[in-house]
Coordinates of C-alpha atoms in Angstrom, one line a residue:
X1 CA 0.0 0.0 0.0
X2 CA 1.5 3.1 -1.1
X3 CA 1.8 6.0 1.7
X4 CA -0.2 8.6 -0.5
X5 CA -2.8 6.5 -0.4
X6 CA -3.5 6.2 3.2
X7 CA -5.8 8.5 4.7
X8 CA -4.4 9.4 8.2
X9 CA -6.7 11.2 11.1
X10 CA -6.0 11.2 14.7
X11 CA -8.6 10.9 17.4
X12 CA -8.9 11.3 21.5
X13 CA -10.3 9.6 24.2
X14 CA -11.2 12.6 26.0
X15 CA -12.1 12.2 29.8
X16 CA -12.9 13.8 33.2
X17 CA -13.7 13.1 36.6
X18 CA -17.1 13.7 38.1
X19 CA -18.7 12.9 41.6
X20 CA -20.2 9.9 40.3
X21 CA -16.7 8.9 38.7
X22 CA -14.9 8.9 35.8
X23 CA -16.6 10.3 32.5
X24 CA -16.1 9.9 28.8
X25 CA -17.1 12.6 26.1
X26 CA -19.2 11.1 22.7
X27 CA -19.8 13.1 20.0
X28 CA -23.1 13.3 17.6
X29 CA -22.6 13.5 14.2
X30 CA -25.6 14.6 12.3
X31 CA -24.2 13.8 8.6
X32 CA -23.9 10.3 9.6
X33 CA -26.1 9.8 12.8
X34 CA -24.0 8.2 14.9
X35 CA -21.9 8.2 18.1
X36 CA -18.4 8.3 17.8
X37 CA -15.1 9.3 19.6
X38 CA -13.8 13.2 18.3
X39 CA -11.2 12.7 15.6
X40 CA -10.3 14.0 12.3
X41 CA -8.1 14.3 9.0
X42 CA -4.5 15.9 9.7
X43 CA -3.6 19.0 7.9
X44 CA -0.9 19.1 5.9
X45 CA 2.7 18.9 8.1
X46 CA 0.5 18.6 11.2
X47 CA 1.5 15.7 13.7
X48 CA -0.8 13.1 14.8
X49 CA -0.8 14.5 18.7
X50 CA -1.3 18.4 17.2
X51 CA -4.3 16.8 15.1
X52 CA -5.7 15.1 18.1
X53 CA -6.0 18.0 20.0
X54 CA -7.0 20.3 17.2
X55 CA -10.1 17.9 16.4
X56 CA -11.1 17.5 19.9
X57 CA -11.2 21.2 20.4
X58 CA -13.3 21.9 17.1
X59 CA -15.4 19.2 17.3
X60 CA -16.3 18.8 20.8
X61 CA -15.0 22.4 22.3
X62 CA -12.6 20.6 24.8
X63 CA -9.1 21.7 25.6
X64 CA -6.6 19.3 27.7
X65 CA -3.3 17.3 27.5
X66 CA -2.7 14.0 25.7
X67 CA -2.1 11.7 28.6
X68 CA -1.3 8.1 27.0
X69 CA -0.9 7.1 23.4
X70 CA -4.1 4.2 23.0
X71 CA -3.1 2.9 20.0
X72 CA -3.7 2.9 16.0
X73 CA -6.4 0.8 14.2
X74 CA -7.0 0.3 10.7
X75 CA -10.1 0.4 7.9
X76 CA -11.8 1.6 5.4
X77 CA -14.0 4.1 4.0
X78 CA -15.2 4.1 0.5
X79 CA -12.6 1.8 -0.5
X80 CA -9.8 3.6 0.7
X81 CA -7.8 2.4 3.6
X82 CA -7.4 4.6 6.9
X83 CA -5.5 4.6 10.3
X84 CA -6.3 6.6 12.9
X85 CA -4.3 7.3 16.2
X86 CA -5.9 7.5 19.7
X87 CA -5.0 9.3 22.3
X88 CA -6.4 9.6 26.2
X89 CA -7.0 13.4 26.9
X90 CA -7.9 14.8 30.1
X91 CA -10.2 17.7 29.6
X92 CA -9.5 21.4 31.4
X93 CA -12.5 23.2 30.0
X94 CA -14.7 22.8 27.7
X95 CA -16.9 25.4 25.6
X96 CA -19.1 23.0 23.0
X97 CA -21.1 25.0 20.3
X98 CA -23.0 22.7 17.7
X99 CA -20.8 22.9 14.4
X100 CA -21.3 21.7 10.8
X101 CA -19.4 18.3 11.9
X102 CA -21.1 18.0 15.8
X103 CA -24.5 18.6 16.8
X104 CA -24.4 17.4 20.5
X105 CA -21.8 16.2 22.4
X106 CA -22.3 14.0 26.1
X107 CA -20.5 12.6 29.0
X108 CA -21.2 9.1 30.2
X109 CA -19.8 6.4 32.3
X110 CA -17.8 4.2 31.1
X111 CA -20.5 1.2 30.7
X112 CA -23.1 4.1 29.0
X113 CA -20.4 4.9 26.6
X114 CA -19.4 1.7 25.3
X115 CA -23.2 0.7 25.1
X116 CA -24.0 4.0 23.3
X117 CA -21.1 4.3 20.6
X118 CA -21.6 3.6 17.3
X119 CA -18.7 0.9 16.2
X120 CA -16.9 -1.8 17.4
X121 CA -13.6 0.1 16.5
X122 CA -14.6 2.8 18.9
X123 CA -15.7 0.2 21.3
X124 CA -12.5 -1.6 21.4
X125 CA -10.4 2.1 21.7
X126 CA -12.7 3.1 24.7
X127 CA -12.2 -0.6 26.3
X128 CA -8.5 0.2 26.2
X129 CA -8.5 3.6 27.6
X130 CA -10.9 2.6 29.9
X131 CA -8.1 -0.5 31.1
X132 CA -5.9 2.7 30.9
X133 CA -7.3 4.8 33.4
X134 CA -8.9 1.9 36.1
X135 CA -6.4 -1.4 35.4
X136 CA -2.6 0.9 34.5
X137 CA -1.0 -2.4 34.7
X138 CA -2.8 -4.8 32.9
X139 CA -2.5 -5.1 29.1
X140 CA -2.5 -7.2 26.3
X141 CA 0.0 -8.9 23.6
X142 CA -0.3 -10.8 20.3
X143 CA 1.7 -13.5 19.8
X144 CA 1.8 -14.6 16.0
X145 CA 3.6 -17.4 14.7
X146 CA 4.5 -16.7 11.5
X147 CA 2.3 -17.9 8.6
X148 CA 2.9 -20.9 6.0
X149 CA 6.1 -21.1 4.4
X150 CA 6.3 -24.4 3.0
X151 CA 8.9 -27.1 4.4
X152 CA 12.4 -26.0 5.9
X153 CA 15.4 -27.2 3.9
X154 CA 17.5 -28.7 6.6
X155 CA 20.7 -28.5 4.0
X156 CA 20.4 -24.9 3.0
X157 CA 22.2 -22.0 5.0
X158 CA 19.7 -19.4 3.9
X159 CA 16.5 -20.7 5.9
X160 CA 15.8 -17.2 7.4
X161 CA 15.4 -15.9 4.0
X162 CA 12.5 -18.4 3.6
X163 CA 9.5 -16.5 1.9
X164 CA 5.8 -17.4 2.8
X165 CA 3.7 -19.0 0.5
X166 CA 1.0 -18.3 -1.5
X167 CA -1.3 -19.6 1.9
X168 CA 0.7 -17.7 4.3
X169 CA 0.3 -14.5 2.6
X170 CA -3.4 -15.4 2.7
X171 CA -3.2 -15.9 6.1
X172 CA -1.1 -12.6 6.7
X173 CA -3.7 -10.7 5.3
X174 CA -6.1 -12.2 7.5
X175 CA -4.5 -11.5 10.3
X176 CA -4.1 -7.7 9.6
X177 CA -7.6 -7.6 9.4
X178 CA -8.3 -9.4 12.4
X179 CA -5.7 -7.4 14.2
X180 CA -7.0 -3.8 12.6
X181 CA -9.5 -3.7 14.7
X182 CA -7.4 -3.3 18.0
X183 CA -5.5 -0.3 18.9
X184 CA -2.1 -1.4 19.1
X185 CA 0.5 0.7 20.0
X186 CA 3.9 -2.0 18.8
X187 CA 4.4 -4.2 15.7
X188 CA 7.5 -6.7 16.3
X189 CA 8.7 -10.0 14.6
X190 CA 12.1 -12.0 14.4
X191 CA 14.6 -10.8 11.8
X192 CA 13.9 -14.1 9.3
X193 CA 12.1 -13.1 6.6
X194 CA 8.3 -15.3 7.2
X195 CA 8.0 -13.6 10.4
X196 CA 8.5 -10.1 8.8
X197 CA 6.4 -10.7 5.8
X198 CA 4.0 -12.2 8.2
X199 CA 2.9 -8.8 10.3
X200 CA 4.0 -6.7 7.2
X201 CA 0.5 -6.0 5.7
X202 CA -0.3 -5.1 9.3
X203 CA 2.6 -2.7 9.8
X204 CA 2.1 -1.4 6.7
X205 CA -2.3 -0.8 7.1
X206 CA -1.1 1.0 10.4
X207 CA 1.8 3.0 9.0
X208 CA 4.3 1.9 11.8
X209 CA 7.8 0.1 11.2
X210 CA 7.8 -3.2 12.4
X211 CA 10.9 -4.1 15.0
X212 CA 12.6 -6.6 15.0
X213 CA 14.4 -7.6 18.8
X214 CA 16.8 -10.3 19.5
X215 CA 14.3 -12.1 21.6
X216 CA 12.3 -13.0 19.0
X217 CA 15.0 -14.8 16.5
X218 CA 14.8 -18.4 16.2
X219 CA 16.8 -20.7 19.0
X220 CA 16.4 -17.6 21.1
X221 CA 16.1 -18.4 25.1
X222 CA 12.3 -18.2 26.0
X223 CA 13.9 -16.3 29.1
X224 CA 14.6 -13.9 26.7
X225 CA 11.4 -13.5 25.5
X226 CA 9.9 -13.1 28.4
X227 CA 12.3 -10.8 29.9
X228 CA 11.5 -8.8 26.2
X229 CA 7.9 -8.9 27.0
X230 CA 8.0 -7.5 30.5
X231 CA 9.3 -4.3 29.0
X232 CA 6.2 -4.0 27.0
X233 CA 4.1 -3.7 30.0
X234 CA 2.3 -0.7 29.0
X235 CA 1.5 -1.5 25.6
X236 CA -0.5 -3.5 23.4
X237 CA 2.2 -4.8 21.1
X238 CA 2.1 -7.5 18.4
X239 CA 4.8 -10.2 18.3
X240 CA 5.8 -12.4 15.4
X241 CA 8.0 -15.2 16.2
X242 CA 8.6 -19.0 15.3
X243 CA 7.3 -21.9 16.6
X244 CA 10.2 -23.1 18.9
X245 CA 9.8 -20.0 20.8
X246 CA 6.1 -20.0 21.4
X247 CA 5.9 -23.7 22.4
X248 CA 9.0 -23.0 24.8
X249 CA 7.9 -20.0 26.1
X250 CA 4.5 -21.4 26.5
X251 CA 5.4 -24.6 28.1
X252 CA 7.3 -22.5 30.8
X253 CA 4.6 -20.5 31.7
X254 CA 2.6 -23.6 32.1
X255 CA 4.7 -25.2 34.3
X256 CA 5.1 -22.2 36.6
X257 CA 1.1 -22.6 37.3
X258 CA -0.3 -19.7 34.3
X259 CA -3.7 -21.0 32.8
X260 CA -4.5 -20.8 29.6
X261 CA -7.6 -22.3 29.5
X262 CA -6.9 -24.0 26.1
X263 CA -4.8 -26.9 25.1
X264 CA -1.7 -25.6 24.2
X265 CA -1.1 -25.0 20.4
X266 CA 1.3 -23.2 18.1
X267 CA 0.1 -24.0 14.2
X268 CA 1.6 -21.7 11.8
X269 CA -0.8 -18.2 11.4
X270 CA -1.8 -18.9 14.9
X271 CA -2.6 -15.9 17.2
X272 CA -2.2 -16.3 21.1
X273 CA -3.9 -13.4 23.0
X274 CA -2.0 -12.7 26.1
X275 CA -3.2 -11.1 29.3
X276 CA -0.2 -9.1 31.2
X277 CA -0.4 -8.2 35.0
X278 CA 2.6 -5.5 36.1
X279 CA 4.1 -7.4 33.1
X280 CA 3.9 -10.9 33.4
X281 CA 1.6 -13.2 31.8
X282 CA -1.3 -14.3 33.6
X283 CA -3.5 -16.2 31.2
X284 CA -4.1 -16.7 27.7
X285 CA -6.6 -17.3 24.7
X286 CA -5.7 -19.1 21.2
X287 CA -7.3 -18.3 17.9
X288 CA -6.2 -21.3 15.1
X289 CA -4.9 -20.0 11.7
X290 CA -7.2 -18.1 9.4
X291 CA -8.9 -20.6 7.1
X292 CA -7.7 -20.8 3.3

């Protein structure tokens, strides 16, 4: 996807604290009749953050200060693909005068918002700020293993150049759009080419550069991982690694008492969703490779 096609907007969580508790701000807009979280196109040079605020302010007549980056998500709108960046915001004043984008803005609590928005995008951004602001140390993780790439060659010296195959890149692309719909903040994978190629359509939907830490390389000590995934406490990050890594990083977790609730499994274009606590894993879901 080429970068001048990519519409890019930036958005806020915008939030305040009442007597009854903490609040979050919808807008109404009456083009689309719908209830949304304030965001908007960036000018041209502007930064995401500047954006954020400047749509918040326009939109919903609220100043503040960006206080925790949520996350980016991906889709599209009339065919042509968009990311948008999410930021929490707590308000210090607000002035809201209906505009030709906003017709009525309102405060809720957390459960009113999330029953009142309009998409499941939205829904999934104000779940996470909500985490943000109530549970700071819990968070979530991806952990990919990379998608078909037909059969190792135990004889050849190149293996981490392997490329996926036509089914992997299938199942990267169903992935991305499984994964879209999150706010993540991290995109990460081992250096060898499958892993790379496998969160590269997602990278590339979000506009973000995929990293590539030594944790994650095939052969890699699954203390290493772990250690790797502790400093990623505060985000909600996507890893992309290999099969030895999961299934030994998995089966020491297991035998240290963490439930997963699932029989443990590692297939190639695999997803497991990991819950963090202060930074260590505490449970885990698994979602089996995209069909096709």
């Amino acid at each position: 996807m080429a970068a001048r096609t990519l519409s890019k907007a930036a958005g806020t969580v915008p939030y305040r604290r009442s007597p009854s508790g903490i609040e979050f701000l919808l807008v109404h807009r009456p083009k689309y009749d719908d209830w949304s979280l304030p965001k908007g196109h960036l000018d041209p040079n502007e930064s995401f953050e500047a954006a954020a605020l400047r749509e918040t302010e326009e939109e919903a007549g609220v100043h503040g200060t960006l206080r925790g980056y949520i996350g980016s998500l991906g889709y599209r709108v009339k065919g042509r693909a968009k990311v948008v960046r999410y930021w929490l915001v707590a308000t210090e004043g607000e002035a809201f005068a209906a505009n030709s984008e906003v017709d009525e803005v309102r405060w809720l609590s957390p459960k009113k918002a999330q029953r009142m928005v309009s998409y499941t995008r939205d829904r999934n951004v104000l779940a996470r700020a909500i985490q943000m602001i109530e549970r700071p140390h819990q968070s979530t993780l991806y952990l990919v293993r990379h998608a078909n790439a037909g059969k190792r060659n135990p004889n050849s010296k190149k293996d981490h150049k392997r490329p996926l195959s036509s089914r992997g890149h299938r199942q990267a692309a169903a992935i991305a759009a499984r994964l879209l719909k999150r706010p993540l903040t991290a995109i990460e994978a081992s250096r060898y080419r499958r892993c790379h190629d496998t969160v590269a359509p997602l990278a590339q939907a979000l506009d973000v550069r995929v990293q590539h830490p030594a944790a994650l390389v095939e052969g890699a000590p699954p203390e290493d991982l772990l250690k790797h995934i502790r400093t990623l406490a505060h985000d909600v990050a996507v890893l992309c690694a290999h099969g030895d890594a999961i299934a030994d990083l998995l089966g020491m977790l297991a035998a240290e008492g963490v439930r997963f609730g699932d029989e443990l499994e590692w297939r190639k274009g695999s997803v497991w969703t990991l819950e963090l606590n202060r930074g260590r894993i505490v449970g885990g879901r698994y979602q089996p490779p995209p069909r096709g």
